[in-house]
PDB file of C-alpha atoms in Angstrom:
ATOM      1  CA  MET A   1      15.993  16.291  17.190  1.00 60.00           C
ATOM      2  CA  THR A   2      17.097  15.538  13.629  1.00 81.00           C
ATOM      3  CA  ASP A   3      14.310  15.208  11.076  1.00 93.00           C
ATOM      4  CA  LEU A   4      13.656  11.748   9.678  1.00 97.00           C
ATOM      5  CA  GLN A   5      14.730  11.344   6.062  1.00 97.00           C
ATOM      6  CA  ILE A   6      12.315   9.371   3.893  1.00 98.00           C
ATOM      7  CA  ALA A   7      12.240   8.443   0.236  1.00 98.00           C
ATOM      8  CA  LEU A   8       8.736   8.861  -1.164  1.00 98.00           C
ATOM      9  CA  LEU A   9       8.264   6.455  -4.083  1.00 98.00           C
ATOM     10  CA  THR A  10       5.506   6.915  -6.674  1.00 98.00           C
ATOM     11  CA  LYS A  11       4.378   6.081 -10.246  1.00 98.00           C
ATOM     12  CA  GLY A  12       2.292   3.321 -11.749  1.00 97.00           C
ATOM     13  CA  HIS A  13      -1.064   4.663 -10.518  1.00 97.00           C
ATOM     14  CA  PRO A  14      -2.515   8.164 -11.010  1.00 96.00           C
ATOM     15  CA  PHE A  15      -2.875  10.531  -8.052  1.00 98.00           C
ATOM     16  CA  GLU A  16      -3.340  14.242  -7.398  1.00 97.00           C
ATOM     17  CA  ARG A  17       0.221  15.364  -6.909  1.00 98.00           C
ATOM     18  CA  GLU A  18      -0.091  18.755  -5.228  1.00 98.00           C
ATOM     19  CA  PRO A  19      -2.366  17.731  -2.318  1.00 98.00           C
ATOM     20  CA  PHE A  20      -0.424  14.477  -1.911  1.00 98.00           C
ATOM     21  CA  PHE A  21       2.896  16.270  -1.536  1.00 98.00           C
ATOM     22  CA  GLN A  22       1.250  18.846   0.753  1.00 98.00           C
ATOM     23  CA  LEU A  23       0.332  15.943   3.014  1.00 98.00           C
ATOM     24  CA  PHE A  24       4.019  15.162   3.477  1.00 98.00           C
ATOM     25  CA  ASP A  25       4.971  18.819   3.793  1.00 98.00           C
ATOM     26  CA  GLY A  26       2.681  18.917   6.820  1.00 97.00           C
ATOM     27  CA  LEU A  27       4.362  16.039   8.675  1.00 97.00           C
ATOM     28  CA  ALA A  28       6.453  17.540  11.464  1.00 94.00           C
ATOM     29  CA  GLY A  29       9.924  16.103  11.833  1.00 96.00           C
ATOM     30  CA  VAL A  30       9.928  14.471   8.394  1.00 97.00           C
ATOM     31  CA  GLU A  31      11.917  15.473   5.324  1.00 98.00           C
ATOM     32  CA  TRP A  32      11.070  13.712   2.097  1.00 98.00           C
ATOM     33  CA  THR A  33      12.710  13.091  -1.252  1.00 98.00           C
ATOM     34  CA  HIS A  34      10.419  12.144  -4.123  1.00 98.00           C
ATOM     35  CA  VAL A  35      11.636   9.469  -6.568  1.00 98.00           C
ATOM     36  CA  GLU A  36       9.524   7.878  -9.304  1.00 98.00           C
ATOM     37  CA  GLN A  37       9.677   4.341 -10.649  1.00 97.00           C
ATOM     38  CA  PRO A  38      11.685   2.875 -12.298  1.00 97.00           C
ATOM     39  CA  ALA A  39      14.504   5.093 -10.984  1.00 97.00           C
ATOM     40  CA  ALA A  40      13.286   4.312  -7.452  1.00 97.00           C
ATOM     41  CA  GLN A  41      14.555   0.754  -7.836  1.00 97.00           C
ATOM     42  CA  CYS A  42      18.118   2.069  -7.519  1.00 97.00           C
ATOM     43  CA  LEU A  43      17.367   3.195  -3.967  1.00 98.00           C
ATOM     44  CA  PHE A  44      16.897  -0.402  -2.849  1.00 98.00           C
ATOM     45  CA  ASP A  45      20.652  -0.913  -3.108  1.00 97.00           C
ATOM     46  CA  PRO A  46      21.565  -1.036   0.615  1.00 96.00           C
ATOM     47  CA  ASP A  47      24.312   1.546   0.125  1.00 96.00           C
ATOM     48  CA  ASN A  48      21.842   3.986  -1.436  1.00 97.00           C
ATOM     49  CA  ALA A  49      19.091   3.185   1.057  1.00 97.00           C
ATOM     50  CA  ALA A  50      21.430   4.062   3.924  1.00 95.00           C
ATOM     51  CA  MET A  51      20.766   7.745   3.133  1.00 95.00           C
ATOM     52  CA  PHE A  52      17.208   7.297   4.378  1.00 97.00           C
ATOM     53  CA  ASP A  53      15.441   6.259   7.560  1.00 97.00           C
ATOM     54  CA  ALA A  54      12.571   4.635   5.670  1.00 98.00           C
ATOM     55  CA  PHE A  55      10.772   4.312   2.360  1.00 98.00           C
ATOM     56  CA  VAL A  56       7.145   5.368   1.934  1.00 98.00           C
ATOM     57  CA  LEU A  57       5.747   3.542  -1.076  1.00 98.00           C
ATOM     58  CA  TYR A  58       2.822   4.947  -3.049  1.00 98.00           C
ATOM     59  CA  ASP A  59       3.909   3.277  -6.256  1.00 98.00           C
ATOM     60  CA  MET A  60       2.728   0.324  -8.311  1.00 98.00           C
ATOM     61  CA  PRO A  61       5.652  -1.141 -10.255  1.00 98.00           C
ATOM     62  CA  GLY A  62       5.656  -4.290 -12.341  1.00 98.00           C
ATOM     63  CA  ILE A  63       2.393  -3.673 -14.242  1.00 98.00           C
ATOM     64  CA  ARG A  64       2.086  -2.470 -17.826  1.00 97.00           C
ATOM     65  CA  PHE A  65      -1.475  -1.399 -18.625  1.00 97.00           C
ATOM     66  CA  HIS A  66      -2.953  -1.368 -22.136  1.00 96.00           C
ATOM     67  CA  ALA A  67      -5.992   0.433 -23.506  1.00 92.00           C
ATOM     68  CA  ASP A  68      -7.354  -2.574 -25.377  1.00 93.00           C
ATOM     69  CA  ARG A  69      -6.287  -5.678 -23.480  1.00 95.00           C
ATOM     70  CA  ALA A  70      -5.296  -7.082 -20.112  1.00 97.00           C
ATOM     71  CA  PRO A  71      -2.138  -5.739 -18.462  1.00 97.00           C
ATOM     72  CA  ASP A  72       1.230  -7.455 -18.555  1.00 97.00           C
ATOM     73  CA  PHE A  73       2.909  -8.363 -15.285  1.00 98.00           C
ATOM     74  CA  GLN A  74       6.661  -7.890 -15.335  1.00 97.00           C
ATOM     75  CA  GLU A  75       9.223  -9.756 -13.298  1.00 96.00           C
ATOM     76  CA  PRO A  76      11.433  -7.428 -11.254  1.00 97.00           C
ATOM     77  CA  PRO A  77      15.124  -7.317 -12.118  1.00 97.00           C
ATOM     78  CA  ALA A  78      17.117  -9.944 -10.241  1.00 97.00           C
ATOM     79  CA  ARG A  79      19.214  -7.211  -8.652  1.00 97.00           C
ATOM     80  CA  PHE A  80      16.104  -5.528  -7.261  1.00 98.00           C
ATOM     81  CA  VAL A  81      14.959  -8.817  -5.695  1.00 98.00           C
ATOM     82  CA  GLU A  82      18.395  -9.267  -4.139  1.00 98.00           C
ATOM     83  CA  HIS A  83      18.395  -5.737  -2.762  1.00 98.00           C
ATOM     84  CA  PHE A  84      14.828  -5.934  -1.458  1.00 98.00           C
ATOM     85  CA  ASP A  85      15.607  -9.122   0.469  1.00 96.00           C
ATOM     86  CA  ALA A  86      18.822  -7.572   1.800  1.00 96.00           C
ATOM     87  CA  LEU A  87      16.986  -4.506   3.115  1.00 96.00           C
ATOM     88  CA  VAL A  88      14.373  -6.663   4.847  1.00 96.00           C
ATOM     89  CA  ASP A  89      17.054  -8.864   6.407  1.00 94.00           C
ATOM     90  CA  ARG A  90      19.112  -5.893   7.563  1.00 91.00           C
ATOM     91  CA  GLY A  91      16.216  -4.072   9.178  1.00 94.00           C
ATOM     92  CA  PHE A  92      15.073  -1.316   6.828  1.00 96.00           C
ATOM     93  CA  GLY A  93      11.715   0.403   7.397  1.00 97.00           C
ATOM     94  CA  PHE A  94       8.824   0.467   4.910  1.00 98.00           C
ATOM     95  CA  VAL A  95       5.418   2.164   4.900  1.00 98.00           C
ATOM     96  CA  PHE A  96       3.135   0.950   2.094  1.00 98.00           C
ATOM     97  CA  LEU A  97       0.130   3.130   1.252  1.00 98.00           C
ATOM     98  CA  HIS A  98      -3.105   2.283  -0.533  1.00 98.00           C
ATOM     99  CA  HIS A  99      -2.429   1.019  -4.089  1.00 98.00           C
ATOM    100  CA  ALA A 100       1.194   0.062  -3.288  1.00 98.00           C
ATOM    101  CA  ILE A 101      -0.223  -3.306  -2.225  1.00 98.00           C
ATOM    102  CA  ALA A 102      -0.740  -4.089  -5.931  1.00 98.00           C
ATOM    103  CA  GLY A 103       2.923  -3.638  -6.819  1.00 98.00           C
ATOM    104  CA  TRP A 104       5.084  -6.321  -8.450  1.00 98.00           C
ATOM    105  CA  PRO A 105       2.291  -8.886  -9.009  1.00 97.00           C
ATOM    106  CA  ALA A 106       4.769 -11.323 -10.605  1.00 97.00           C
ATOM    107  CA  PHE A 107       6.999 -11.221  -7.490  1.00 96.00           C
ATOM    108  CA  SER A 108       5.142 -13.257  -4.868  1.00 95.00           C
ATOM    109  CA  ARG A 109       7.553 -12.578  -2.014  1.00 96.00           C
ATOM    110  CA  TYR A 110       6.905  -8.845  -2.298  1.00 97.00           C
ATOM    111  CA  ALA A 111       3.222  -9.306  -1.469  1.00 97.00           C
ATOM    112  CA  GLU A 112       3.986 -11.884   1.202  1.00 96.00           C
ATOM    113  CA  VAL A 113       6.321  -9.412   2.930  1.00 97.00           C
ATOM    114  CA  ILE A 114       3.647  -6.699   2.803  1.00 98.00           C
ATOM    115  CA  GLY A 115       1.041  -9.135   4.118  1.00 98.00           C
ATOM    116  CA  GLY A 116      -1.539  -8.942   1.353  1.00 98.00           C
ATOM    117  CA  ARG A 117      -2.172  -8.308  -2.318  1.00 98.00           C
ATOM    118  CA  PHE A 118      -4.588  -6.413  -4.519  1.00 98.00           C
ATOM    119  CA  SER A 119      -4.919  -8.508  -7.692  1.00 98.00           C
ATOM    120  CA  TYR A 120      -5.860  -6.906 -10.996  1.00 98.00           C
ATOM    121  CA  LEU A 121      -6.465 -10.308 -12.595  1.00 98.00           C
ATOM    122  CA  PRO A 122      -7.396 -13.761 -11.275  1.00 97.00           C
ATOM    123  CA  GLY A 123      -4.336 -15.741 -10.278  1.00 96.00           C
ATOM    124  CA  THR A 124      -2.730 -17.273  -7.224  1.00 94.00           C
ATOM    125  CA  PHE A 125      -1.613 -15.820  -3.924  1.00 94.00           C
ATOM    126  CA  ALA A 126       0.097 -17.636  -1.066  1.00 91.00           C
ATOM    127  CA  GLY A 127      -0.341 -20.907  -2.934  1.00 91.00           C
ATOM    128  CA  LYS A 128      -4.102 -20.562  -3.446  1.00 93.00           C
ATOM    129  CA  PRO A 129      -6.192 -19.521  -6.472  1.00 96.00           C
ATOM    130  CA  VAL A 130      -7.731 -16.071  -6.090  1.00 96.00           C
ATOM    131  CA  GLN A 131     -10.207 -13.979  -8.030  1.00 97.00           C
ATOM    132  CA  ASP A 132      -9.360 -10.453  -9.109  1.00 98.00           C
ATOM    133  CA  SER A 133      -9.774  -7.913  -6.312  1.00 98.00           C
ATOM    134  CA  GLY A 134     -12.544  -5.379  -5.799  1.00 98.00           C
ATOM    135  CA  TYR A 135     -12.554  -1.613  -5.395  1.00 98.00           C
ATOM    136  CA  ARG A 136     -15.085   1.021  -4.419  1.00 98.00           C
ATOM    137  CA  HIS A 137     -14.461   4.767  -4.373  1.00 98.00           C
ATOM    138  CA  GLY A 138     -15.772   7.381  -2.004  1.00 98.00           C
ATOM    139  CA  VAL A 139     -16.884   5.088   0.819  1.00 98.00           C
ATOM    140  CA  THR A 140     -17.639   6.830   4.105  1.00 98.00           C
ATOM    141  CA  HIS A 141     -16.897   4.293   6.788  1.00 98.00           C
ATOM    142  CA  ASP A 142     -15.870   4.055  10.429  1.00 98.00           C
ATOM    143  CA  VAL A 143     -12.358   2.896  11.257  1.00 98.00           C
ATOM    144  CA  ARG A 144     -11.871   1.143  14.594  1.00 98.00           C
ATOM    145  CA  LYS A 145      -8.558   0.933  16.408  1.00 98.00           C
ATOM    146  CA  LEU A 146      -7.743  -2.689  17.182  1.00 98.00           C
ATOM    147  CA  ALA A 147      -4.549  -2.337  19.205  1.00 96.00           C
ATOM    148  CA  ASP A 148      -2.590   0.102  21.292  1.00 97.00           C
ATOM    149  CA  HIS A 149       0.569   0.384  19.234  1.00 97.00           C
ATOM    150  CA  PRO A 150       3.035   3.155  18.375  1.00 97.00           C
ATOM    151  CA  VAL A 151       1.311   3.478  14.970  1.00 98.00           C
ATOM    152  CA  THR A 152      -2.111   4.078  16.536  1.00 98.00           C
ATOM    153  CA  GLU A 153      -0.897   6.357  19.349  1.00 98.00           C
ATOM    154  CA  GLY A 154      -3.051   9.475  19.623  1.00 98.00           C
ATOM    155  CA  VAL A 155      -5.707   8.087  17.273  1.00 98.00           C
ATOM    156  CA  PRO A 156      -9.250   7.798  18.687  1.00 98.00           C
ATOM    157  CA  GLU A 157     -10.820   4.409  19.267  1.00 98.00           C
ATOM    158  CA  SER A 158     -13.038   5.045  16.233  1.00 98.00           C
ATOM    159  CA  PHE A 159     -13.125   7.705  13.546  1.00 98.00           C
ATOM    160  CA  SER A 160     -14.864   8.350  10.231  1.00 98.00           C
ATOM    161  CA  MET A 161     -13.055   8.445   6.895  1.00 98.00           C
ATOM    162  CA  THR A 162     -14.132   8.788   3.254  1.00 98.00           C
ATOM    163  CA  ASP A 163     -11.861   6.892   0.913  1.00 98.00           C
ATOM    164  CA  GLU A 164     -11.551   4.101  -1.638  1.00 98.00           C
ATOM    165  CA  LEU A 165     -11.747   0.616  -0.119  1.00 98.00           C
ATOM    166  CA  TYR A 166     -10.448  -2.694  -1.445  1.00 98.00           C
ATOM    167  CA  LEU A 167     -11.713  -6.258  -1.349  1.00 98.00           C
ATOM    168  CA  PHE A 168      -8.505  -8.272  -1.483  1.00 98.00           C
ATOM    169  CA  GLU A 169      -6.435 -11.009   0.116  1.00 97.00           C
ATOM    170  CA  VAL A 170      -4.815 -10.368   3.494  1.00 98.00           C
ATOM    171  CA  LEU A 171      -2.514 -12.799   5.297  1.00 97.00           C
ATOM    172  CA  GLU A 172      -4.215 -12.089   8.613  1.00 97.00           C
ATOM    173  CA  ALA A 173      -2.220 -14.730  10.511  1.00 96.00           C
ATOM    174  CA  ASN A 174       1.056 -13.036   9.510  1.00 96.00           C
ATOM    175  CA  VAL A 175       0.282  -9.437  10.489  1.00 98.00           C
ATOM    176  CA  THR A 176      -0.405  -7.419  13.623  1.00 98.00           C
ATOM    177  CA  PRO A 177      -3.915  -5.965  13.104  1.00 98.00           C
ATOM    178  CA  LEU A 178      -4.111  -2.255  13.860  1.00 98.00           C
ATOM    179  CA  LEU A 179      -7.244  -0.894  12.147  1.00 98.00           C
ATOM    180  CA  ALA A 180     -10.531  -2.349  10.885  1.00 98.00           C
ATOM    181  CA  SER A 181     -13.385  -0.865   8.882  1.00 98.00           C
ATOM    182  CA  ASN A 182     -17.084  -1.331   9.587  1.00 98.00           C
ATOM    183  CA  HIS A 183     -17.807  -1.564   5.852  1.00 98.00           C
ATOM    184  CA  THR A 184     -19.174  -4.877   4.547  1.00 98.00           C
ATOM    185  CA  PHE A 185     -16.375  -6.615   2.631  1.00 98.00           C
ATOM    186  CA  VAL A 186     -18.385  -8.780   0.244  1.00 98.00           C
ATOM    187  CA  ASP A 187     -18.410  -8.768  -3.556  1.00 98.00           C
ATOM    188  CA  ARG A 188     -21.780  -7.080  -3.992  1.00 98.00           C
ATOM    189  CA  GLU A 189     -20.311  -3.978  -2.289  1.00 98.00           C
ATOM    190  CA  PHE A 190     -17.361  -3.706  -4.715  1.00 98.00           C
ATOM    191  CA  PHE A 191     -16.507  -3.593  -8.397  1.00 98.00           C
ATOM    192  CA  SER A 192     -14.225  -5.946 -10.300  1.00 98.00           C
ATOM    193  CA  ALA A 193     -10.675  -4.733 -11.012  1.00 98.00           C
ATOM    194  CA  ALA A 194     -10.331  -7.118 -13.967  1.00 98.00           C
ATOM    195  CA  LYS A 195     -13.378  -5.651 -15.666  1.00 98.00           C
ATOM    196  CA  VAL A 196     -11.579  -2.300 -15.714  1.00 97.00           C
ATOM    197  CA  VAL A 197      -8.128  -3.341 -16.888  1.00 97.00           C
ATOM    198  CA  ARG A 198      -9.109  -6.312 -19.086  1.00 97.00           C
ATOM    199  CA  ASP A 199     -12.610  -5.423 -20.352  1.00 96.00           C
ATOM    200  CA  GLN A 200     -12.558  -1.593 -20.052  1.00 95.00           C
ATOM    201  CA  GLU A 201     -15.702  -1.630 -17.895  1.00 97.00           C
ATOM    202  CA  MET A 202     -15.638   0.726 -14.930  1.00 96.00           C
ATOM    203  CA  PHE A 203     -17.853   0.203 -11.895  1.00 97.00           C
ATOM    204  CA  SER A 204     -19.073  -3.251 -12.877  1.00 98.00           C
ATOM    205  CA  ASN A 205     -19.412  -6.448 -10.886  1.00 97.00           C
ATOM    206  CA  GLU A 206     -21.694  -8.296 -13.292  1.00 96.00           C
ATOM    207  CA  GLY A 207     -20.801 -11.990 -13.288  1.00 96.00           C
ATOM    208  CA  TRP A 208     -17.965 -11.390 -10.829  1.00 98.00           C
ATOM    209  CA  SER A 209     -17.607 -13.161  -7.514  1.00 97.00           C
ATOM    210  CA  HIS A 210     -15.101 -12.926  -4.696  1.00 97.00           C
ATOM    211  CA  ASP A 211     -14.901 -14.559  -1.290  1.00 96.00           C
ATOM    212  CA  PRO A 212     -15.718 -12.310   1.679  1.00 97.00           C
ATOM    213  CA  GLY A 213     -12.679 -10.213   2.507  1.00 97.00           C
ATOM    214  CA  SER A 214     -10.863  -8.932   5.541  1.00 98.00           C
ATOM    215  CA  PRO A 215     -12.040  -5.759   7.281  1.00 98.00           C
ATOM    216  CA  LEU A 216      -8.412  -4.880   8.104  1.00 98.00           C
ATOM    217  CA  VAL A 217      -7.385  -1.479   6.735  1.00 98.00           C
ATOM    218  CA  GLY A 218      -4.118  -1.146   8.626  1.00 98.00           C
ATOM    219  CA  TRP A 219      -1.518  -3.504  10.012  1.00 98.00           C
ATOM    220  CA  ALA A 220       2.105  -3.794  11.087  1.00 98.00           C
ATOM    221  CA  ARG A 221       4.746  -6.461  10.561  1.00 97.00           C
ATOM    222  CA  GLU A 222       8.194  -7.205  11.886  1.00 95.00           C
ATOM    223  CA  ILE A 223       9.971  -9.457   9.418  1.00 93.00           C
ATOM    224  CA  GLY A 224      13.665 -10.131   9.438  1.00 82.00           C
ATOM    225  CA  ARG A 225      14.892  -7.082  11.312  1.00 89.00           C
ATOM    226  CA  SER A 226      12.534  -4.794   9.417  1.00 94.00           C
ATOM    227  CA  ARG A 227       9.449  -2.977  10.515  1.00 97.00           C
ATOM    228  CA  LEU A 228       6.656  -2.528   8.001  1.00 98.00           C
ATOM    229  CA  VAL A 229       3.251  -0.834   8.051  1.00 98.00           C
ATOM    230  CA  TYR A 230       0.439  -0.998   5.513  1.00 98.00           C
ATOM    231  CA  LEU A 231      -2.320   1.639   5.548  1.00 98.00           C
ATOM    232  CA  GLN A 232      -5.111   1.008   3.065  1.00 98.00           C
ATOM    233  CA  GLY A 233      -6.241   4.624   3.218  1.00 97.00           C
ATOM    234  CA  GLY A 234      -4.950   7.371   0.967  1.00 98.00           C
ATOM    235  CA  ASP A 235      -6.705   7.424  -2.406  1.00 98.00           C
ATOM    236  CA  ASP A 236      -7.408  11.138  -2.831  1.00 98.00           C
ATOM    237  CA  PRO A 237      -7.263  14.627  -1.279  1.00 98.00           C
ATOM    238  CA  VAL A 238     -10.293  13.915   0.919  1.00 98.00           C
ATOM    239  CA  ALA A 239      -8.377  11.071   2.532  1.00 98.00           C
ATOM    240  CA  TYR A 240      -5.132  13.075   2.709  1.00 98.00           C
ATOM    241  CA  ALA A 241      -6.961  15.808   4.643  1.00 98.00           C
ATOM    242  CA  ASN A 242      -8.221  13.447   7.354  1.00 98.00           C
ATOM    243  CA  VAL A 243      -6.329  14.429  10.511  1.00 98.00           C
ATOM    244  CA  HIS A 244      -6.402  10.885  11.883  1.00 98.00           C
ATOM    245  CA  TYR A 245      -4.931   9.519   8.660  1.00 98.00           C
ATOM    246  CA  GLN A 246      -2.209  12.150   8.905  1.00 98.00           C
ATOM    247  CA  ARG A 247      -1.453  11.041  12.465  1.00 98.00           C
ATOM    248  CA  LEU A 248      -1.328   7.371  11.453  1.00 98.00           C
ATOM    249  CA  LEU A 249       1.053   8.157   8.605  1.00 98.00           C
ATOM    250  CA  ALA A 250       3.397  10.187  10.817  1.00 98.00           C
ATOM    251  CA  ASN A 251       3.352   7.494  13.507  1.00 98.00           C
ATOM    252  CA  ALA A 252       4.019   4.754  10.957  1.00 98.00           C
ATOM    253  CA  ILE A 253       7.041   6.585   9.541  1.00 98.00           C
ATOM    254  CA  ARG A 254       8.510   7.076  13.006  1.00 97.00           C
ATOM    255  CA  TRP A 255       7.924   3.470  14.072  1.00 97.00           C
ATOM    256  CA  VAL A 256       9.414   1.824  10.990  1.00 98.00           C
ATOM    257  CA  SER A 257      12.389   4.196  11.157  1.00 96.00           C
ATOM    258  CA  GLU A 258      13.447   2.792  14.523  1.00 90.00           C
ATOM    259  CA  ARG A 259      15.612   0.088  13.043  1.00 68.00           C
ATOM    260  CA  GLY A 260      19.281  -0.726  13.103  1.00 48.00           C
ATOM    261  CA  ILE A 261      21.141  -0.975   9.842  1.00 42.00           C
TER     262      ILE A 261
END
């Protein structure tokens, strides 16, 4: 059987490179090519994307952070928008991991295709006002399998994982739920993202409020002719080393790759 060819897209958020790439080295039947943003945008041209079976996105484009003020949100180039829509319509496969759900905050369709958004600043999402999202590192929580699906094949009904969790908006009606956490997704359990990037205050939720969030930490979508998976896990080497996370990632790559361009 021929190995699947994936493009692994990064940049925009720090991560520990060596253990992250070792994670992909350990995926049987998968060959990967690493491309950083902004060069990765060229791969969305359908002719260039045809070299790959799927994209795995661990990037966070469209945000320019500053040390002394709130970040700027950049509109994607018109050609990128055109190419992204073309890939979705033609049936390309995408796996979005962890912080990739914060990418392109000024491009609403991007988040709507993924099925959710992590917001660094208050704004709007899916036509509704939203508060900035929440984060919490190093949470040990139980993940429950919600559906028998090719992405969850071989994964136990419940397993423990230590990872960063998010309190953010999920379009639950538009996704196929695959995984849920037993953590309590309310604002007192998280810290404000805006306080970090706007006020330079880490690990603070003073004066911050957010509606209760979704416990979903993994879902699938079929949109256009494309298959898409989002896995919230994957912040650090502890998460990368979780054998059930590794299985979910391998399954997700295989499932989204079964498409017909």
